[in-house]
C-alpha atoms as an extended CHARMM CRD file, in Angstrom:
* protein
*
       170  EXT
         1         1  UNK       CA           -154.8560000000      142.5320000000       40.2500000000  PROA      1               0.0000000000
         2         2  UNK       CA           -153.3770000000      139.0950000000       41.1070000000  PROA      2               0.0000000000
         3         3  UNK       CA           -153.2850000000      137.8300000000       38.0920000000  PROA      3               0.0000000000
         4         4  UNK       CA           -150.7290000000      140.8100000000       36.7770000000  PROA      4               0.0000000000
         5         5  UNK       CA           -147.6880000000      138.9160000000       36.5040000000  PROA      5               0.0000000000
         6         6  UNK       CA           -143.5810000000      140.4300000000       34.9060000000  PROA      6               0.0000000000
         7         7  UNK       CA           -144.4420000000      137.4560000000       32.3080000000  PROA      7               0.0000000000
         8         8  UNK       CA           -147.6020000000      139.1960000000       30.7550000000  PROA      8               0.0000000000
         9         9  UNK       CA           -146.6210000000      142.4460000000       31.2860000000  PROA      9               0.0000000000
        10        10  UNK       CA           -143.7200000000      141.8870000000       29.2830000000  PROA      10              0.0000000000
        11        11  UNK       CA           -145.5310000000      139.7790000000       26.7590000000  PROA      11              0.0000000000
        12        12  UNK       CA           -148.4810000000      142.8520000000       26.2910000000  PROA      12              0.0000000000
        13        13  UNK       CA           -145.6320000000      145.0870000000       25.8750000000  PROA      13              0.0000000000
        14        14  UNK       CA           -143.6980000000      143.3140000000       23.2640000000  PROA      14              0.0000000000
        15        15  UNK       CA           -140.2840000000      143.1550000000       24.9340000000  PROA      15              0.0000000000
        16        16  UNK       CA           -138.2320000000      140.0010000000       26.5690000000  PROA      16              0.0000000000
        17        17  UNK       CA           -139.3240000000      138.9030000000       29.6880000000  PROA      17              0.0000000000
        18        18  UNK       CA           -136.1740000000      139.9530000000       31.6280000000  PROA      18              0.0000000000
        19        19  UNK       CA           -137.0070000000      143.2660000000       30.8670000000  PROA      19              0.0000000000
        20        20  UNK       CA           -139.2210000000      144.6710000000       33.5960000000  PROA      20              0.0000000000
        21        21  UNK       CA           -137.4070000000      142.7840000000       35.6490000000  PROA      21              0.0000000000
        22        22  UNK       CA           -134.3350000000      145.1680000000       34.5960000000  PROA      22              0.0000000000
        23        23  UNK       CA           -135.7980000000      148.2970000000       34.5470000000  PROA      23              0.0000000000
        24        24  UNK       CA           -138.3590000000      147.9270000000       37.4380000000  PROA      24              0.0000000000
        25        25  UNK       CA           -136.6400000000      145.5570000000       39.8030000000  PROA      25              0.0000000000
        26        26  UNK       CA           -139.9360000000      143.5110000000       40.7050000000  PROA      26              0.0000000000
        27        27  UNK       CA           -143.4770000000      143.5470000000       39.9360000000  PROA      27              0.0000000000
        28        28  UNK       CA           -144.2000000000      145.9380000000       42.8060000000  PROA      28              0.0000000000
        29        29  UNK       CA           -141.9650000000      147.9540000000       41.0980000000  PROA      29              0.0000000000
        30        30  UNK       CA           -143.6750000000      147.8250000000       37.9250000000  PROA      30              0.0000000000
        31        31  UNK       CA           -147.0540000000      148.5890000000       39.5550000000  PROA      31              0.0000000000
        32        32  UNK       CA           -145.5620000000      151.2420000000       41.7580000000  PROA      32              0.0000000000
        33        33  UNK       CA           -144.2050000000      152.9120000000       38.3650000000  PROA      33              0.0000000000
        34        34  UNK       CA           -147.6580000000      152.5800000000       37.0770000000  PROA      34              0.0000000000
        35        35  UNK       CA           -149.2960000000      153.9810000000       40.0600000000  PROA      35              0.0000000000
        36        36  UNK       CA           -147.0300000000      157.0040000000       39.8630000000  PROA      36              0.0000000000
        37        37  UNK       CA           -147.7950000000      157.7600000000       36.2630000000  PROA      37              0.0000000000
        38        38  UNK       CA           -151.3910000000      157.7620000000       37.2290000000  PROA      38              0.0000000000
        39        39  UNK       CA           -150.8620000000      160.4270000000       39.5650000000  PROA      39              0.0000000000
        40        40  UNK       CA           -149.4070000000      162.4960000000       37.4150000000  PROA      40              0.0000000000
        41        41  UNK       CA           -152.1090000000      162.0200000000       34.8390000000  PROA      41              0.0000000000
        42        42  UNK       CA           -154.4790000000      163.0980000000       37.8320000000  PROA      42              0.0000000000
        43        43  UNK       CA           -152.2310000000      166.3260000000       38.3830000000  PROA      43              0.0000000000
        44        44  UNK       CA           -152.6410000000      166.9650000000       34.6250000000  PROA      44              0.0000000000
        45        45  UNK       CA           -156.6220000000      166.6120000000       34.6930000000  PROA      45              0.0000000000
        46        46  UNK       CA           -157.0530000000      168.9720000000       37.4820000000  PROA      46              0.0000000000
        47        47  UNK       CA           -154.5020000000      171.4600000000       36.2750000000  PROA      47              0.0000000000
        48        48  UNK       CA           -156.0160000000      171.2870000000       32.7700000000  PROA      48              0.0000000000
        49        49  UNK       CA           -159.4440000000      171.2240000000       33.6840000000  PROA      49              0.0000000000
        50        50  UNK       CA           -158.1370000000      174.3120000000       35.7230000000  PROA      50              0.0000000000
        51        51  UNK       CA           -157.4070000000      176.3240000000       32.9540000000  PROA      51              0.0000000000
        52        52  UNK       CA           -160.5200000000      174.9700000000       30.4900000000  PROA      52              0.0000000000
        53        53  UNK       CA           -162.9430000000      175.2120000000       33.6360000000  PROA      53              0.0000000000
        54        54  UNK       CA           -161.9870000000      179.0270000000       35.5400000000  PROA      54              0.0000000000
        55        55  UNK       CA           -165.5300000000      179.6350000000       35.8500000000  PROA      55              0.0000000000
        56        56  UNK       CA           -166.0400000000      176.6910000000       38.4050000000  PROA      56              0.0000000000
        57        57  UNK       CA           -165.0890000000      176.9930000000       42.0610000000  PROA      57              0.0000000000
        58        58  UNK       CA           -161.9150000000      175.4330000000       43.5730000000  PROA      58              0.0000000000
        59        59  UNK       CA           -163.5610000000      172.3880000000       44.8500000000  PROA      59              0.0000000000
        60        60  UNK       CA           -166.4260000000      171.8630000000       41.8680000000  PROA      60              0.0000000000
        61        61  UNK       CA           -162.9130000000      171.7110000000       39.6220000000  PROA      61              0.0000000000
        62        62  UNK       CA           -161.4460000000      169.2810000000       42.0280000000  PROA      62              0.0000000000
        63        63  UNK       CA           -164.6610000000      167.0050000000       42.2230000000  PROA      63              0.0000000000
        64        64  UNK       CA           -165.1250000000      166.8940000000       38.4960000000  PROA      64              0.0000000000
        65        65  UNK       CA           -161.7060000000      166.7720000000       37.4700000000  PROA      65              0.0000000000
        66        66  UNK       CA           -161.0600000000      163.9050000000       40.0880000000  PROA      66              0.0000000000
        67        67  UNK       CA           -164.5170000000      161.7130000000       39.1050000000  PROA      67              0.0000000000
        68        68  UNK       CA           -163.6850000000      162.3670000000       35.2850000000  PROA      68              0.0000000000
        69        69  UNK       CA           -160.2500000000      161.0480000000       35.6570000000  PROA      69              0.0000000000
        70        70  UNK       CA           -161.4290000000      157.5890000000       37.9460000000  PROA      70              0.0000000000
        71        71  UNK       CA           -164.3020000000      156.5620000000       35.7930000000  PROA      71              0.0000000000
        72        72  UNK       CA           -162.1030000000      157.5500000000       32.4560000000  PROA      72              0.0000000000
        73        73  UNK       CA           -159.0500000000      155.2710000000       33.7050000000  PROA      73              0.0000000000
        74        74  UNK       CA           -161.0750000000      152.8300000000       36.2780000000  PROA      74              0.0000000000
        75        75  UNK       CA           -158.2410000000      149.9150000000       36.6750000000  PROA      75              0.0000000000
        76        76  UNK       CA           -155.5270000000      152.6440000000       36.9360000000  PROA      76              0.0000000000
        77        77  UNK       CA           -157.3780000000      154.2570000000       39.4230000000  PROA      77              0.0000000000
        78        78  UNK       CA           -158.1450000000      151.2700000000       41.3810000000  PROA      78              0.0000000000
        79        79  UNK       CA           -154.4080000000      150.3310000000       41.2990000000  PROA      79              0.0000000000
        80        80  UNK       CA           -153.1470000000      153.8640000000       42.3470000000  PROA      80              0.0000000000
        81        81  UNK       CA           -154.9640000000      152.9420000000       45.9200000000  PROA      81              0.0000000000
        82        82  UNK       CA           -153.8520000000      149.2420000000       45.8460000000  PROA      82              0.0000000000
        83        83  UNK       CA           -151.0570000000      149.4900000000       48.8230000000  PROA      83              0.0000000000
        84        84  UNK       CA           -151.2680000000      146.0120000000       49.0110000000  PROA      84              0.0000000000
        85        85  UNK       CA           -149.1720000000      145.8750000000       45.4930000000  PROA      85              0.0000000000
        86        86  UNK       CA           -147.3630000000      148.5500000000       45.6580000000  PROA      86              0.0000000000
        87        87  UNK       CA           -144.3530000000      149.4710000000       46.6920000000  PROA      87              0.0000000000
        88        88  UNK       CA           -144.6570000000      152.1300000000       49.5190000000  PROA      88              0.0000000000
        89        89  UNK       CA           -140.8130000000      153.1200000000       49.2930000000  PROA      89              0.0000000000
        90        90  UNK       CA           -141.0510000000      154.0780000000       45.4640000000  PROA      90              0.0000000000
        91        91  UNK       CA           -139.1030000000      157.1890000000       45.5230000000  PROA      91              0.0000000000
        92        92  UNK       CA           -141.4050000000      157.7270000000       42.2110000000  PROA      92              0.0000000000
        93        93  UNK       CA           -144.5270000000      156.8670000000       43.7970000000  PROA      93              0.0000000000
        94        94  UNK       CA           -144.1470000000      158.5750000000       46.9170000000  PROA      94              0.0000000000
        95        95  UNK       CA           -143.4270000000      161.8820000000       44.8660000000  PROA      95              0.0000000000
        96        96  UNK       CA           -146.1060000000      161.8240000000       42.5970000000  PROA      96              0.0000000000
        97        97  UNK       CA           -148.4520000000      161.2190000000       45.2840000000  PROA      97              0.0000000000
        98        98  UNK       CA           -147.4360000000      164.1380000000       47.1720000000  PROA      98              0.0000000000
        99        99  UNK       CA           -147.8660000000      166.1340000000       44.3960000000  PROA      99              0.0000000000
       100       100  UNK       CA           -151.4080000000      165.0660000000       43.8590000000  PROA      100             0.0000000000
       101       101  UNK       CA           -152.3650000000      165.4730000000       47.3240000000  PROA      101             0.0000000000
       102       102  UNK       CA           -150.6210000000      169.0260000000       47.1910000000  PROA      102             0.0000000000
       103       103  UNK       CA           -152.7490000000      169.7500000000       44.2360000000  PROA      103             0.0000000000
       104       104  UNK       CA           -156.4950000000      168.6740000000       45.2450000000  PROA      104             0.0000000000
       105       105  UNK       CA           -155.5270000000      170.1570000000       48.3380000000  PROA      105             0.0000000000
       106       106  UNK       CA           -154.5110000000      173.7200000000       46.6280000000  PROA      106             0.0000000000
       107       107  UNK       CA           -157.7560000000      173.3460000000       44.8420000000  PROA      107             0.0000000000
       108       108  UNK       CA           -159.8740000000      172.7910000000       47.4090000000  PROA      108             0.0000000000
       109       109  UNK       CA           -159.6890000000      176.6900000000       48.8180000000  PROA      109             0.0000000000
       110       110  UNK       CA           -156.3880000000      178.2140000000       47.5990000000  PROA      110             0.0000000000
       111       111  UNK       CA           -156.9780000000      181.0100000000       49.8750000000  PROA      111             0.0000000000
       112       112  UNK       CA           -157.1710000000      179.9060000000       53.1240000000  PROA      112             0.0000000000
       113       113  UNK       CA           -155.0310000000      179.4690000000       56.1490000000  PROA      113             0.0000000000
       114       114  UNK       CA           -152.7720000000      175.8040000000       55.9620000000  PROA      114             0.0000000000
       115       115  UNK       CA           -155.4790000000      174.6360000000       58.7770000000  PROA      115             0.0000000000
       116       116  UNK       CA           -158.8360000000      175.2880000000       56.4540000000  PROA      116             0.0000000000
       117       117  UNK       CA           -157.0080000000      173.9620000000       53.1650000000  PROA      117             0.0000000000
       118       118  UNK       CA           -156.5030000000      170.7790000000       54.6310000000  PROA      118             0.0000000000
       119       119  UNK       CA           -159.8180000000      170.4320000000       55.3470000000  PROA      119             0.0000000000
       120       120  UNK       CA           -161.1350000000      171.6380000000       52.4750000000  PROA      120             0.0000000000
       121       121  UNK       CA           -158.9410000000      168.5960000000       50.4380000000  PROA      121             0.0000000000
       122       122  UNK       CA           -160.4860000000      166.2830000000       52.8430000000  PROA      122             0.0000000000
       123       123  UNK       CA           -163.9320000000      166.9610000000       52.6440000000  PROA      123             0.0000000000
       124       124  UNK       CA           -163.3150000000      167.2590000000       48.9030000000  PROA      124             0.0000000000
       125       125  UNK       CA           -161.3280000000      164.5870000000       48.3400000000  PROA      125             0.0000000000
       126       126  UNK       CA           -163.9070000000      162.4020000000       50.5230000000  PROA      126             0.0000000000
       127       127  UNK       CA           -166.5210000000      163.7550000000       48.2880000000  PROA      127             0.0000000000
       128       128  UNK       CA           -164.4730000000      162.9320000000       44.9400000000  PROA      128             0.0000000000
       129       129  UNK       CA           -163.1760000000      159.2770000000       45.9420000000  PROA      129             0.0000000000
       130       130  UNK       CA           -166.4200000000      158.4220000000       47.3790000000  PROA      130             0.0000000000
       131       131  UNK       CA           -168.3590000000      159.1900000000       44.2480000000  PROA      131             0.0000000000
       132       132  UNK       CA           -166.0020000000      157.8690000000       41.6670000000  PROA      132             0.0000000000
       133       133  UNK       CA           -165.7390000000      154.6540000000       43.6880000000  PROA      133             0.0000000000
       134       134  UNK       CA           -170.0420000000      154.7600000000       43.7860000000  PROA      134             0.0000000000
       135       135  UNK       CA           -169.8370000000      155.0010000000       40.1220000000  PROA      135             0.0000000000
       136       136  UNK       CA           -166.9240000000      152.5610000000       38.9490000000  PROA      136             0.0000000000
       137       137  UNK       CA           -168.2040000000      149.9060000000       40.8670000000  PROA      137             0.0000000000
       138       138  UNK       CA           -172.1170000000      150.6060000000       39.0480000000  PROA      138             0.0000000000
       139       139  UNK       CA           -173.8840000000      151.4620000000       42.5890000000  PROA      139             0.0000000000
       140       140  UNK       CA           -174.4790000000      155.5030000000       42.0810000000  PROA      140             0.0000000000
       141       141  UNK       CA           -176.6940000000      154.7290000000       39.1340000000  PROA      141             0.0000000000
       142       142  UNK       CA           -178.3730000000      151.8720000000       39.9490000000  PROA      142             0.0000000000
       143       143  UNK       CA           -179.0680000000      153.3030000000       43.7720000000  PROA      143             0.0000000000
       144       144  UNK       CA           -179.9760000000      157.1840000000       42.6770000000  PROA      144             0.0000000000
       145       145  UNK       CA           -179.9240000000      157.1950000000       39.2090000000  PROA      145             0.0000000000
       146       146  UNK       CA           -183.3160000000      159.6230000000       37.3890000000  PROA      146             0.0000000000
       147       147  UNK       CA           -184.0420000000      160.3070000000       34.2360000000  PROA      147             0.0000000000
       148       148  UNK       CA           -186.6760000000      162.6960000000       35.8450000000  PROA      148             0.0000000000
       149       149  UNK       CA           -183.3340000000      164.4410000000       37.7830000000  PROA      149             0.0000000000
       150       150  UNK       CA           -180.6210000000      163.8750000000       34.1720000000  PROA      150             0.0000000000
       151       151  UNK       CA           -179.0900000000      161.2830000000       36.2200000000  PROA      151             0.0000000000
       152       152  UNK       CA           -179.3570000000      158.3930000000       34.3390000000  PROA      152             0.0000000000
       153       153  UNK       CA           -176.1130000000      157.7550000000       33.3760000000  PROA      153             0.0000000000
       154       154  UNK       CA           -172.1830000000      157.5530000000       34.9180000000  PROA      154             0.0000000000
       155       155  UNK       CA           -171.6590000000      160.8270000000       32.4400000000  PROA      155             0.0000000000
       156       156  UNK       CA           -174.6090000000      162.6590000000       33.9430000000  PROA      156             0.0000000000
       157       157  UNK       CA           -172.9600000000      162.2010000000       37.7400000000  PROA      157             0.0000000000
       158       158  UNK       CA           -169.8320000000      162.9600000000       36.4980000000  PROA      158             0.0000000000
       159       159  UNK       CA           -171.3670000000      166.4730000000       34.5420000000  PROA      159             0.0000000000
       160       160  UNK       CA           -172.6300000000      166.9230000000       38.0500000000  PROA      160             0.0000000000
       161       161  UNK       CA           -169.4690000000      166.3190000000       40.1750000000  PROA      161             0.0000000000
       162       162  UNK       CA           -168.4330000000      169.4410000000       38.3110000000  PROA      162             0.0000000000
       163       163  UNK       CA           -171.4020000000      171.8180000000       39.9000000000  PROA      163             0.0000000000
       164       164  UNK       CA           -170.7670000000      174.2430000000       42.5040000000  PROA      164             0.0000000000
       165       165  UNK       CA           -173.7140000000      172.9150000000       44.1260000000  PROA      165             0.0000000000
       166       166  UNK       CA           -172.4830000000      169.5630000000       44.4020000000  PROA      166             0.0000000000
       167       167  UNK       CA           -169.0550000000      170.0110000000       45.4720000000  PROA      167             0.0000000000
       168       168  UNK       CA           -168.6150000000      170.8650000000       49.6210000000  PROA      168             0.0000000000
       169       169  UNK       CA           -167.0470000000      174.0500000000       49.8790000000  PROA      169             0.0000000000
       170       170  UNK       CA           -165.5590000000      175.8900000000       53.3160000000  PROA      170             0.0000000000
């Protein structure tokens, strides 16, 4: 991440280098922009995989949907949890963040009382985060990995992040 700089961006994107500069005010605006689109591509994953997956459970959706979407977009994902880069006062970030956590935390048990949905989201959020982290960064494979168990690759864990019996439930 520190060697993002306007200058690159703006090069990679084929515009003048005053550009992002314009529309973005700063580099931590740039990122935060970035950061906030890759929320909302989370929210569309879950609510998608929503509709493809209604056979699945609340939190096996959330699970799979989240670990899908990290190991699919790994430097996004990395960079949506970069505070250190962002911009914390993006009215854009801030929202789209919200909304995310408002989602995995519908999905987690949409039924319950506000006190048993929230932790629902954590201990499925937790259990999502931790295991896409595990598997970007090559450790869930290399540590647990089976071809006696069909885990032997990052697609196999992800397959299972979308069990019932994997994902923590009530």
């Amino acid at each position: 991440m520190d060697a993002v700089t306007i200058r690159a961006c703006a090069r990679d994107a084929g515009v003048s280098p005053g550009a992002p500069i314009h529309h973005f005010g700063s580099l931590k605006g740039l990122l935060s922009a970035l950061a906030a689109q890759g929320f909302d591509m989370l929210v569309t994953r879950l609510d998608a995989d929503r509709e493809e997956k209604a056979d699945r459970s609340g939190g096996a959706l959330l699970v799979g949907a989240y670990v899908a979407f990290a190991v699919s977009n790994p430097k996004l994902f990395d960079l949506m949890w970069r505070d250190d880069v962002l911009d914390l006062g993006h009215a854009g970030l801030q929202t789209a963040r919200q909304r995310s956590l408002e989602r995995l935390k519908g999905l987690s048990d949409p039924l319950a009382d506000e006190r048993n949905a929230q932790l629902g989201a954590i201990r499925n959020w937790s259990l999502a985060h931790g295991l896409a982290s595990l598997l970007i960064n090559r450790r869930m494979v290399a540590a647990l990995g089976s071809k006696d168990h069909g885990l032997a690759t990052t697609q196999d864990f992800v397959a299972l992040a979308y069990s019932d019996e994997f994902a923590a439930e009530g």
